């Protein structure tokens, strides 16, 4: 079975500061990994995905994520956070079949 | 405009009264899926469909039914809703299915079962 853990339920950062959101996954083989963002009252939007190849993947809105097999992690990063980045972020993993398993989410708040 | 449309956006009902949440996509996608979102639990997959007349259970299918009679529509049916089905529901679709294609999400349906 596949699973995802996002250890931080809430994170607050100052505008302009760097950001790292943690994601740990469990899956026996090489997984497909995703980060989605959910703005208030909206559905989810894909930020980036990892399938294979380069372990550092670039996404939209200036986000990037790094796949580390040895740590079973896929952390999301952004060098400088903007107030509009305040949202809830979900890491997800897909392994077998067409199941997509999400983590519990991390709510990001941005201080002016 | 390419989109996934869910209706209604908000729904309040009582225990045991059958209800249907509709989902429609205009992108000719093969794959459609239903999720429920609960605080701290993220999104959990209820059912998914790879094509017309093909549906499969996700992680939390109990108490739900789906059908896929047409490619564009994938309604979620609660035949006898219970309070533990109070949740935020999302429909999603993709061209060929996870993981190859990104999911497009609807705006959500907030369901309250009293």
PDB file of C-alpha atoms in Angstrom:
ATOM      1  CA  UNK A   1       0.000   0.000   0.000  1.00  0.00           C
ATOM      2  CA  UNK A   2       1.121   3.536  -0.660  1.00  0.00           C
ATOM      3  CA  UNK A   3       0.918   6.377   1.836  1.00  0.00           C
ATOM      4  CA  UNK A   4       2.005   9.971   2.288  1.00  0.00           C
ATOM      5  CA  UNK A   5       2.852  11.897   5.436  1.00  0.00           C
ATOM      6  CA  UNK A   6       3.072  15.649   5.677  1.00  0.00           C
ATOM      7  CA  UNK A   7       4.472  16.254   9.146  1.00  0.00           C
ATOM      8  CA  UNK A   8       3.631  19.954   9.363  1.00  0.00           C
ATOM      9  CA  UNK A   9      -0.063  20.815   9.615  1.00  0.00           C
ATOM     10  CA  UNK A  10       0.535  24.574   9.714  1.00  0.00           C
ATOM     11  CA  UNK A  11       3.510  26.675   8.690  1.00  0.00           C
ATOM     12  CA  UNK A  12       3.863  30.439   8.946  1.00  0.00           C
ATOM     13  CA  UNK A  13       6.583  32.315   7.074  1.00  0.00           C
ATOM     14  CA  UNK A  14       7.273  35.964   6.451  1.00  0.00           C
ATOM     15  CA  UNK A  15       6.819  37.354   2.989  1.00  0.00           C
ATOM     16  CA  UNK A  16      10.122  37.166   1.132  1.00  0.00           C
ATOM     17  CA  UNK A  17      11.453  34.335   3.274  1.00  0.00           C
ATOM     18  CA  UNK A  18      12.271  30.913   1.908  1.00  0.00           C
ATOM     19  CA  UNK A  19       9.895  27.988   2.271  1.00  0.00           C
ATOM     20  CA  UNK A  20      10.237  24.241   2.590  1.00  0.00           C
ATOM     21  CA  UNK A  21       7.263  21.934   3.003  1.00  0.00           C
ATOM     22  CA  UNK A  22       8.011  18.375   3.957  1.00  0.00           C
ATOM     23  CA  UNK A  23       6.587  15.237   2.402  1.00  0.00           C
ATOM     24  CA  UNK A  24       7.460  11.629   3.142  1.00  0.00           C
ATOM     25  CA  UNK A  25       6.023   8.760   1.161  1.00  0.00           C
ATOM     26  CA  UNK A  26       5.813   5.026   1.497  1.00  0.00           C
ATOM     27  CA  UNK A  27       5.837   2.823  -1.571  1.00  0.00           C
ATOM     28  CA  UNK A  28       7.843  -0.258  -2.483  1.00  0.00           C
ATOM     29  CA  UNK A  29       9.064   0.817  -5.896  1.00  0.00           C
ATOM     30  CA  UNK A  30       9.806   4.154  -7.538  1.00  0.00           C
ATOM     31  CA  UNK A  31       6.662   6.210  -7.119  1.00  0.00           C
ATOM     32  CA  UNK A  32       5.126   9.003  -9.085  1.00  0.00           C
ATOM     33  CA  UNK A  33       5.056  12.083  -6.837  1.00  0.00           C
ATOM     34  CA  UNK A  34       3.021  15.248  -7.017  1.00  0.00           C
ATOM     35  CA  UNK A  35       2.451  18.528  -5.231  1.00  0.00           C
ATOM     36  CA  UNK A  36      -0.921  20.204  -5.475  1.00  0.00           C
ATOM     37  CA  UNK A  37      -2.038  23.586  -4.099  1.00  0.00           C
ATOM     38  CA  UNK A  38      -5.531  24.476  -2.926  1.00  0.00           C
ATOM     39  CA  UNK A  39      -6.501  28.131  -2.565  1.00  0.00           C
ATOM     40  CA  UNK A  40      -9.449  28.924  -0.280  1.00  0.00           C
ATOM     41  CA  UNK A  41     -12.745  27.782  -1.766  1.00  0.00           C
ATOM     42  CA  UNK A  42     -11.070  26.251  -4.799  1.00  0.00           C
ATOM     43  CA  UNK A  43     -10.214  22.863  -6.157  1.00  0.00           C
ATOM     44  CA  UNK A  44      -6.656  21.626  -6.347  1.00  0.00           C
ATOM     45  CA  UNK A  45      -4.110  22.746  -8.903  1.00  0.00           C
ATOM     46  CA  UNK A  46      -1.016  20.784  -9.868  1.00  0.00           C
ATOM     47  CA  UNK A  47       2.246  22.551  -8.969  1.00  0.00           C
ATOM     48  CA  UNK A  48       4.714  19.931 -10.153  1.00  0.00           C
ATOM     49  CA  UNK A  49       5.280  16.216 -10.573  1.00  0.00           C
ATOM     50  CA  UNK A  50       8.114  13.713 -10.530  1.00  0.00           C
ATOM     51  CA  UNK A  51       8.067  10.627 -12.697  1.00  0.00           C
ATOM     52  CA  UNK A  52      11.718   9.781 -13.316  1.00  0.00           C
ATOM     53  CA  UNK A  53      15.038  11.336 -14.292  1.00  0.00           C
ATOM     54  CA  UNK A  54      16.327  14.507 -12.692  1.00  0.00           C
ATOM     55  CA  UNK A  55      15.493  14.448  -9.017  1.00  0.00           C
ATOM     56  CA  UNK A  56      15.026  18.216  -8.842  1.00  0.00           C
ATOM     57  CA  UNK A  57      11.824  19.215 -10.590  1.00  0.00           C
ATOM     58  CA  UNK A  58      10.599  22.685 -11.381  1.00  0.00           C
ATOM     59  CA  UNK A  59       6.980  23.675 -11.203  1.00  0.00           C
ATOM     60  CA  UNK A  60       4.722  26.609 -11.682  1.00  0.00           C
ATOM     61  CA  UNK A  61       4.734  29.768  -9.557  1.00  0.00           C
ATOM     62  CA  UNK A  62       8.455  29.440  -8.788  1.00  0.00           C
ATOM     63  CA  UNK A  63       8.167  26.184  -6.821  1.00  0.00           C
ATOM     64  CA  UNK A  64      10.572  23.281  -6.997  1.00  0.00           C
ATOM     65  CA  UNK A  65      10.775  19.898  -5.295  1.00  0.00           C
ATOM     66  CA  UNK A  66      13.534  17.396  -4.768  1.00  0.00           C
ATOM     67  CA  UNK A  67      13.054  13.626  -4.792  1.00  0.00           C
ATOM     68  CA  UNK A  68      15.347  11.845  -2.330  1.00  0.00           C
ATOM     69  CA  UNK A  69      14.946   8.098  -2.579  1.00  0.00           C
ATOM     70  CA  UNK A  70      17.186   7.376   0.419  1.00  0.00           C
ATOM     71  CA  UNK A  71      14.950   9.507   2.645  1.00  0.00           C
ATOM     72  CA  UNK A  72      11.639   8.655   0.925  1.00  0.00           C
ATOM     73  CA  UNK A  73      11.030  12.356   0.699  1.00  0.00           C
ATOM     74  CA  UNK A  74       9.746  14.846  -1.828  1.00  0.00           C
ATOM     75  CA  UNK A  75      10.018  18.265  -0.192  1.00  0.00           C
ATOM     76  CA  UNK A  76       8.619  21.379  -1.808  1.00  0.00           C
ATOM     77  CA  UNK A  77      10.660  24.578  -1.797  1.00  0.00           C
ATOM     78  CA  UNK A  78      10.392  28.187  -2.838  1.00  0.00           C
ATOM     79  CA  UNK A  79      13.217  30.714  -2.385  1.00  0.00           C
ATOM     80  CA  UNK A  80      11.018  33.745  -1.713  1.00  0.00           C
ATOM     81  CA  UNK A  81       7.395  33.470  -0.613  1.00  0.00           C
ATOM     82  CA  UNK A  82       4.723  35.915  -1.772  1.00  0.00           C
ATOM     83  CA  UNK A  83       1.518  36.703   0.116  1.00  0.00           C
ATOM     84  CA  UNK A  84      -0.443  35.040  -2.692  1.00  0.00           C
ATOM     85  CA  UNK A  85       1.229  31.705  -1.851  1.00  0.00           C
ATOM     86  CA  UNK A  86      -0.927  31.397   1.270  1.00  0.00           C
ATOM     87  CA  UNK A  87      -2.909  28.221   0.659  1.00  0.00           C
ATOM     88  CA  UNK A  88      -3.027  24.559   1.561  1.00  0.00           C
ATOM     89  CA  UNK A  89      -0.475  22.284  -0.052  1.00  0.00           C
ATOM     90  CA  UNK A  90      -0.889  18.582  -0.660  1.00  0.00           C
ATOM     91  CA  UNK A  91       1.735  16.019  -1.517  1.00  0.00           C
ATOM     92  CA  UNK A  92       0.490  12.925  -3.344  1.00  0.00           C
ATOM     93  CA  UNK A  93       1.874   9.603  -4.497  1.00  0.00           C
ATOM     94  CA  UNK A  94       0.806   7.195  -7.179  1.00  0.00           C
ATOM     95  CA  UNK A  95       2.214   3.727  -7.440  1.00  0.00           C
ATOM     96  CA  UNK A  96       0.022   0.840  -8.405  1.00  0.00           C
ATOM     97  CA  UNK A  97      -2.853   1.256 -10.805  1.00  0.00           C
ATOM     98  CA  UNK A  98      -4.744   4.491 -10.912  1.00  0.00           C
ATOM     99  CA  UNK A  99      -4.842   5.259  -7.229  1.00  0.00           C
ATOM    100  CA  UNK A 100      -3.629   8.663  -6.120  1.00  0.00           C
ATOM    101  CA  UNK A 101      -3.001   8.963  -2.384  1.00  0.00           C
ATOM    102  CA  UNK A 102      -2.796  12.373  -0.770  1.00  0.00           C
ATOM    103  CA  UNK A 103      -1.143  13.501   2.413  1.00  0.00           C
ATOM    104  CA  UNK A 104      -3.047  15.370   5.095  1.00  0.00           C
ATOM    105  CA  UNK A 105      -1.981  18.754   3.794  1.00  0.00           C
ATOM    106  CA  UNK A 106       0.065  21.673   5.100  1.00  0.00           C
ATOM    107  CA  UNK A 107      -1.606  25.032   5.527  1.00  0.00           C
ATOM    108  CA  UNK A 108       0.764  27.879   4.707  1.00  0.00           C
ATOM    109  CA  UNK A 109       0.243  31.321   6.184  1.00  0.00           C
ATOM    110  CA  UNK A 110       2.326  34.281   5.029  1.00  0.00           C
ATOM    111  CA  UNK A 111       3.065  37.191   7.355  1.00  0.00           C
ATOM    112  CA  UNK A 112       3.456  40.637   5.794  1.00  0.00           C
TER     113      UNK A 112
ATOM    114  CA  UNK B   1     -13.262  26.845 -21.300  1.00  0.00           C
ATOM    115  CA  UNK B   2     -11.918  23.471 -20.166  1.00  0.00           C
ATOM    116  CA  UNK B   3     -13.413  22.640 -16.815  1.00  0.00           C
ATOM    117  CA  UNK B   4     -14.847  20.142 -14.377  1.00  0.00           C
ATOM    118  CA  UNK B   5     -18.248  21.215 -13.121  1.00  0.00           C
ATOM    119  CA  UNK B   6     -19.790  19.958  -9.914  1.00  0.00           C
ATOM    120  CA  UNK B   7     -23.270  20.645  -8.627  1.00  0.00           C
ATOM    121  CA  UNK B   8     -24.462  21.658  -6.192  1.00  0.00           C
ATOM    122  CA  UNK B   9     -21.760  23.720  -4.500  1.00  0.00           C
ATOM    123  CA  UNK B  10     -23.429  23.418  -1.103  1.00  0.00           C
ATOM    124  CA  UNK B  11     -25.912  20.802   0.087  1.00  0.00           C
ATOM    125  CA  UNK B  12     -27.595  20.274   3.427  1.00  0.00           C
ATOM    126  CA  UNK B  13     -29.654  17.133   3.853  1.00  0.00           C
ATOM    127  CA  UNK B  14     -30.948  14.772   6.508  1.00  0.00           C
ATOM    128  CA  UNK B  15     -29.916  11.252   7.372  1.00  0.00           C
ATOM    129  CA  UNK B  16     -31.275   8.663   4.966  1.00  0.00           C
ATOM    130  CA  UNK B  17     -32.448  10.967   2.204  1.00  0.00           C
ATOM    131  CA  UNK B  18     -30.904   9.860  -1.080  1.00  0.00           C
ATOM    132  CA  UNK B  19     -28.870  12.454  -2.921  1.00  0.00           C
ATOM    133  CA  UNK B  20     -26.773  12.790  -6.045  1.00  0.00           C
ATOM    134  CA  UNK B  21     -23.839  15.105  -6.663  1.00  0.00           C
ATOM    135  CA  UNK B  22     -23.240  15.638 -10.342  1.00  0.00           C
ATOM    136  CA  UNK B  23     -19.880  15.967 -12.079  1.00  0.00           C
ATOM    137  CA  UNK B  24     -19.313  16.823 -15.696  1.00  0.00           C
ATOM    138  CA  UNK B  25     -16.159  17.503 -17.718  1.00  0.00           C
ATOM    139  CA  UNK B  26     -15.853  19.015 -21.186  1.00  0.00           C
ATOM    140  CA  UNK B  27     -12.317  17.859 -22.019  1.00  0.00           C
ATOM    141  CA  UNK B  28     -13.104  14.382 -23.382  1.00  0.00           C
ATOM    142  CA  UNK B  29     -11.173  12.857 -20.505  1.00  0.00           C
ATOM    143  CA  UNK B  30     -11.131   9.095 -20.033  1.00  0.00           C
ATOM    144  CA  UNK B  31     -10.444   9.128 -16.302  1.00  0.00           C
ATOM    145  CA  UNK B  32     -12.718  10.564 -13.643  1.00  0.00           C
ATOM    146  CA  UNK B  33     -12.565  10.289  -9.882  1.00  0.00           C
ATOM    147  CA  UNK B  34     -14.271  11.336  -6.654  1.00  0.00           C
ATOM    148  CA  UNK B  35     -12.508  12.420  -3.484  1.00  0.00           C
ATOM    149  CA  UNK B  36     -13.633  13.525  -0.084  1.00  0.00           C
ATOM    150  CA  UNK B  37     -11.608  16.031   1.920  1.00  0.00           C
ATOM    151  CA  UNK B  38     -11.626  16.039   5.712  1.00  0.00           C
ATOM    152  CA  UNK B  39      -9.431  18.178   7.996  1.00  0.00           C
ATOM    153  CA  UNK B  40      -6.116  16.508   8.738  1.00  0.00           C
ATOM    154  CA  UNK B  41      -6.858  13.584   6.441  1.00  0.00           C
ATOM    155  CA  UNK B  42      -6.235  15.263   3.105  1.00  0.00           C
ATOM    156  CA  UNK B  43      -8.152  13.914   0.142  1.00  0.00           C
ATOM    157  CA  UNK B  44      -9.235  10.306   0.078  1.00  0.00           C
ATOM    158  CA  UNK B  45     -10.341   8.609  -3.092  1.00  0.00           C
ATOM    159  CA  UNK B  46     -13.871   7.234  -3.117  1.00  0.00           C
ATOM    160  CA  UNK B  47     -14.269   5.812  -6.610  1.00  0.00           C
ATOM    161  CA  UNK B  48     -12.673   6.247  -9.984  1.00  0.00           C
ATOM    162  CA  UNK B  49     -13.504   5.384 -13.543  1.00  0.00           C
ATOM    163  CA  UNK B  50     -11.137   4.621 -16.393  1.00  0.00           C
ATOM    164  CA  UNK B  51     -13.836   4.796 -19.063  1.00  0.00           C
ATOM    165  CA  UNK B  52     -17.524   4.434 -19.746  1.00  0.00           C
ATOM    166  CA  UNK B  53     -19.042   1.571 -17.753  1.00  0.00           C
ATOM    167  CA  UNK B  54     -15.719   0.952 -15.953  1.00  0.00           C
ATOM    168  CA  UNK B  55     -15.568   1.937 -12.291  1.00  0.00           C
ATOM    169  CA  UNK B  56     -13.334   0.903  -9.401  1.00  0.00           C
ATOM    170  CA  UNK B  57     -13.272   1.428  -5.658  1.00  0.00           C
ATOM    171  CA  UNK B  58     -10.843   3.825  -4.076  1.00  0.00           C
ATOM    172  CA  UNK B  59      -9.813   3.960  -0.446  1.00  0.00           C
ATOM    173  CA  UNK B  60     -13.197   4.845   1.084  1.00  0.00           C
ATOM    174  CA  UNK B  61     -16.043   3.538  -1.113  1.00  0.00           C
ATOM    175  CA  UNK B  62     -18.445   2.455   1.652  1.00  0.00           C
ATOM    176  CA  UNK B  63     -21.764   4.260   1.524  1.00  0.00           C
ATOM    177  CA  UNK B  64     -21.233   5.620  -1.987  1.00  0.00           C
ATOM    178  CA  UNK B  65     -22.196   4.585  -5.498  1.00  0.00           C
ATOM    179  CA  UNK B  66     -21.107   5.907  -8.864  1.00  0.00           C
ATOM    180  CA  UNK B  67     -22.007   5.343 -12.471  1.00  0.00           C
ATOM    181  CA  UNK B  68     -20.342   6.197 -15.780  1.00  0.00           C
ATOM    182  CA  UNK B  69     -22.926   5.897 -18.491  1.00  0.00           C
ATOM    183  CA  UNK B  70     -21.482   8.737 -20.536  1.00  0.00           C
ATOM    184  CA  UNK B  71     -17.879   9.807 -20.899  1.00  0.00           C
ATOM    185  CA  UNK B  72     -18.452  13.341 -19.670  1.00  0.00           C
ATOM    186  CA  UNK B  73     -20.534  12.568 -16.556  1.00  0.00           C
ATOM    187  CA  UNK B  74     -19.637  10.811 -13.322  1.00  0.00           C
ATOM    188  CA  UNK B  75     -22.304  11.312 -10.635  1.00  0.00           C
ATOM    189  CA  UNK B  76     -21.740  10.415  -6.995  1.00  0.00           C
ATOM    190  CA  UNK B  77     -24.733   8.835  -5.280  1.00  0.00           C
ATOM    191  CA  UNK B  78     -25.373   8.589  -1.566  1.00  0.00           C
ATOM    192  CA  UNK B  79     -28.356   6.281  -1.219  1.00  0.00           C
ATOM    193  CA  UNK B  80     -28.702   6.652   2.558  1.00  0.00           C
ATOM    194  CA  UNK B  81     -26.481   9.484   3.763  1.00  0.00           C
ATOM    195  CA  UNK B  82     -25.205   9.487   7.318  1.00  0.00           C
ATOM    196  CA  UNK B  83     -23.607  12.277   9.377  1.00  0.00           C
ATOM    197  CA  UNK B  84     -20.131  10.752   8.926  1.00  0.00           C
ATOM    198  CA  UNK B  85     -20.450  11.549   5.235  1.00  0.00           C
ATOM    199  CA  UNK B  86     -20.453  15.262   6.016  1.00  0.00           C
ATOM    200  CA  UNK B  87     -17.429  16.410   4.057  1.00  0.00           C
ATOM    201  CA  UNK B  88     -16.088  18.436   1.150  1.00  0.00           C
ATOM    202  CA  UNK B  89     -16.270  16.448  -2.068  1.00  0.00           C
ATOM    203  CA  UNK B  90     -14.195  16.926  -5.199  1.00  0.00           C
ATOM    204  CA  UNK B  91     -14.571  15.468  -8.629  1.00  0.00           C
ATOM    205  CA  UNK B  92     -11.487  15.288 -10.833  1.00  0.00           C
ATOM    206  CA  UNK B  93     -10.643  14.149 -14.327  1.00  0.00           C
ATOM    207  CA  UNK B  94      -7.619  13.505 -16.496  1.00  0.00           C
ATOM    208  CA  UNK B  95      -6.987  12.497 -20.067  1.00  0.00           C
ATOM    209  CA  UNK B  96      -5.719   8.972 -19.559  1.00  0.00           C
ATOM    210  CA  UNK B  97      -5.504   8.498 -15.819  1.00  0.00           C
ATOM    211  CA  UNK B  98      -3.102   8.772 -12.943  1.00  0.00           C
ATOM    212  CA  UNK B  99      -0.177   8.969 -12.885  1.00  0.00           C
ATOM    213  CA  UNK B 100       0.510   9.936 -16.456  1.00  0.00           C
ATOM    214  CA  UNK B 101      -1.709  12.972 -16.633  1.00  0.00           C
ATOM    215  CA  UNK B 102      -2.417  15.745 -14.205  1.00  0.00           C
ATOM    216  CA  UNK B 103      -5.809  15.894 -12.575  1.00  0.00           C
ATOM    217  CA  UNK B 104      -8.254  18.708 -13.198  1.00  0.00           C
ATOM    218  CA  UNK B 105     -10.440  19.383 -10.179  1.00  0.00           C
ATOM    219  CA  UNK B 106     -13.910  20.774  -9.785  1.00  0.00           C
ATOM    220  CA  UNK B 107     -14.624  23.532  -7.262  1.00  0.00           C
ATOM    221  CA  UNK B 108     -16.016  21.171  -4.667  1.00  0.00           C
ATOM    222  CA  UNK B 109     -19.333  20.321  -3.028  1.00  0.00           C
ATOM    223  CA  UNK B 110     -19.722  20.968   0.679  1.00  0.00           C
ATOM    224  CA  UNK B 111     -22.160  18.368   2.015  1.00  0.00           C
ATOM    225  CA  UNK B 112     -23.712  18.473   5.476  1.00  0.00           C
ATOM    226  CA  UNK B 113     -25.785  15.512   6.655  1.00  0.00           C
ATOM    227  CA  UNK B 114     -27.887  16.276   9.729  1.00  0.00           C
TER     228      UNK B 114
END
